[in-house]
Amino acid sequence: CCAAADEVIVLAAGRIAQRGAPRAVLDRPASVEIARLLGIPNLFQATIAALDPARDSSRLDFGPFALAGPYIPGHFRGDRVWVAVHPQDLRVHSGDLESQPNFVSSQLAGVSHRARFVRLEFSGGISADVSREEFARQKDNKQWQVEFPPAALRVL
């Protein structure tokens, strides 16, 4: 429906939960429920550990890891938020890299070949989509680092 429509309306319990251009709704779901409905597998609860509007940055604590992200207007330090990350926005690297900001060490738990990409499923409920060529280059990795680019973090 997104390919043919000029506008998408998401209904929840008979009420309009979100409406807009298909790409806008897919890229920026208005809630965790809509993100789940759209099939976004990377949904995490986080605590806002730091906010710096002057530097347009925030620090999000997910428990086992923390990430830097853009400033989150309308929130305060200590607020609990949901964060959605599209699997195609994540990057995967060999685990022998030095610790980098927004890199999370993870164990590969599963691989599923899809029509246009390969979905890598990691410990901690992290899913990343890579091209077949990228997977062929890295399939023998023993350790993995998953990179969360700050711009890919969508606070719901």
Coordinates of C-alpha atoms in Angstrom, one line a residue:
C1 CA 0.0 0.0 0.0
C2 CA 2.9 2.4 0.6
A3 CA 4.0 2.2 -3.0
A4 CA 0.6 3.1 -4.4
A5 CA -0.6 5.6 -1.8
D6 CA -0.1 9.3 -1.4
E7 CA -1.1 9.1 2.3
V8 CA -1.2 6.3 4.9
I9 CA -3.5 6.2 7.8
V10 CA -2.7 3.8 10.7
L11 CA -5.7 2.9 12.8
A12 CA -5.5 1.5 16.3
A13 CA -8.6 0.5 18.2
G14 CA -10.7 2.3 15.6
R15 CA -8.8 5.6 16.0
I16 CA -6.3 7.3 13.8
A17 CA -2.9 6.7 15.5
Q18 CA -0.8 8.3 12.7
R19 CA -1.3 9.7 9.3
G20 CA 1.1 11.1 6.7
A21 CA 3.1 10.3 3.6
P22 CA 4.1 6.6 3.5
R23 CA 7.8 7.3 3.8
A24 CA 7.3 9.6 6.7
V25 CA 5.2 7.0 8.6
L26 CA 7.7 4.2 7.9
D27 CA 10.7 6.3 8.8
R28 CA 9.2 8.0 11.9
P29 CA 6.5 5.9 13.6
A30 CA 4.6 7.9 16.2
S31 CA 4.6 5.1 18.9
V32 CA 6.1 1.8 19.8
E33 CA 2.8 0.1 18.8
I34 CA 3.0 1.6 15.3
A35 CA 6.6 0.6 15.0
R36 CA 5.6 -3.0 16.0
L37 CA 2.8 -2.9 13.4
L38 CA 5.2 -1.8 10.7
G39 CA 7.5 -4.7 11.6
I40 CA 10.5 -2.8 13.0
P41 CA 12.3 -5.4 15.0
N42 CA 14.8 -3.2 16.9
L43 CA 12.7 -1.7 19.7
F44 CA 14.5 -0.9 22.9
Q45 CA 13.6 0.9 26.2
A46 CA 16.2 3.4 27.3
T47 CA 16.7 5.9 30.0
I48 CA 17.9 9.4 28.9
A49 CA 21.3 9.7 30.7
A50 CA 22.3 13.1 29.3
L51 CA 20.9 15.9 27.2
D52 CA 23.0 18.7 25.6
P53 CA 20.9 21.0 23.4
A54 CA 24.0 23.2 22.6
R55 CA 25.8 20.2 21.1
D56 CA 22.6 18.6 19.7
S57 CA 23.3 15.4 21.5
S58 CA 21.9 13.0 24.1
R59 CA 23.1 9.9 25.8
L60 CA 20.7 6.9 26.0
D61 CA 21.3 4.1 28.5
F62 CA 19.9 0.7 27.4
G63 CA 21.2 -1.3 30.4
P64 CA 23.8 -3.5 28.8
F65 CA 25.0 -0.7 26.5
A66 CA 24.7 3.1 26.0
L67 CA 24.5 5.1 22.8
A68 CA 25.0 8.7 21.8
G69 CA 22.1 10.2 19.8
P70 CA 20.8 13.6 18.7
Y71 CA 19.2 16.0 21.2
I72 CA 15.7 14.9 22.2
P73 CA 13.4 17.9 22.6
G74 CA 10.6 17.7 25.1
H75 CA 12.3 15.2 27.4
F76 CA 14.4 15.4 30.5
R77 CA 17.3 13.4 31.9
G78 CA 16.0 10.3 33.6
D79 CA 12.9 10.0 31.3
R80 CA 12.2 6.4 30.0
V81 CA 11.7 6.3 26.2
W82 CA 11.4 3.7 23.5
V83 CA 13.9 3.8 20.7
A84 CA 13.3 2.3 17.2
V85 CA 16.1 1.5 14.8
H86 CA 15.5 0.2 11.3
P87 CA 17.6 -2.9 10.7
Q88 CA 18.9 -1.5 7.4
D89 CA 20.3 1.6 9.2
L90 CA 22.7 -0.5 11.4
R91 CA 26.2 -1.4 10.3
V92 CA 28.1 -4.5 11.2
H93 CA 31.8 -4.9 11.7
S94 CA 34.3 -7.5 12.7
G95 CA 34.6 -7.7 16.5
D96 CA 38.4 -7.1 16.5
L97 CA 37.9 -3.4 16.2
E98 CA 38.8 -1.1 19.2
S99 CA 35.8 0.0 21.2
Q100 CA 34.1 2.8 19.3
P101 CA 31.2 5.1 20.2
N102 CA 27.9 3.6 19.3
F103 CA 29.4 0.2 18.7
V104 CA 27.9 -2.7 20.6
S105 CA 29.6 -6.1 20.9
S106 CA 27.2 -8.9 20.0
Q107 CA 27.0 -12.6 19.3
L108 CA 25.4 -13.7 16.0
A109 CA 22.3 -15.8 16.9
G110 CA 20.7 -16.3 13.5
V111 CA 20.9 -15.6 9.8
S112 CA 17.9 -15.4 7.5
H113 CA 18.2 -14.9 3.7
R114 CA 15.6 -12.6 2.4
A115 CA 14.8 -11.6 -1.2
R116 CA 16.9 -8.5 -1.3
F117 CA 19.1 -8.8 1.8
V118 CA 20.4 -11.0 4.6
R119 CA 19.0 -10.4 8.1
L120 CA 21.5 -10.9 10.9
E121 CA 20.0 -11.5 14.3
F122 CA 22.2 -10.8 17.3
S123 CA 22.0 -11.4 21.0
G124 CA 20.1 -8.7 22.8
G125 CA 17.3 -8.6 20.2
I126 CA 19.3 -6.6 17.7
S127 CA 18.6 -7.2 13.9
A128 CA 20.7 -5.8 11.1
D129 CA 20.1 -6.1 7.3
V130 CA 23.1 -6.4 5.1
S131 CA 23.6 -7.0 1.4
R132 CA 24.4 -10.5 0.2
E133 CA 27.9 -9.3 -0.7
E134 CA 28.5 -7.8 2.8
F135 CA 27.4 -11.0 4.4
A136 CA 29.7 -13.1 2.2
R137 CA 32.6 -10.9 3.2
Q138 CA 31.9 -11.1 7.0
K139 CA 30.1 -14.5 7.4
D140 CA 33.2 -16.0 9.1
N141 CA 33.5 -13.4 11.8
K142 CA 33.9 -14.9 15.3
Q143 CA 33.0 -11.6 17.0
W144 CA 30.7 -8.9 15.9
Q145 CA 30.3 -5.2 16.5
V146 CA 27.0 -3.6 15.6
E147 CA 27.2 0.1 14.9
F148 CA 24.2 2.3 15.8
P149 CA 24.6 5.6 13.8
P150 CA 23.1 8.4 15.9
A151 CA 20.9 9.7 13.1
A152 CA 19.3 6.2 12.9
L153 CA 17.9 6.3 16.5
R154 CA 14.2 7.2 16.5
V155 CA 12.9 8.1 19.9
L156 CA 9.2 7.3 20.2

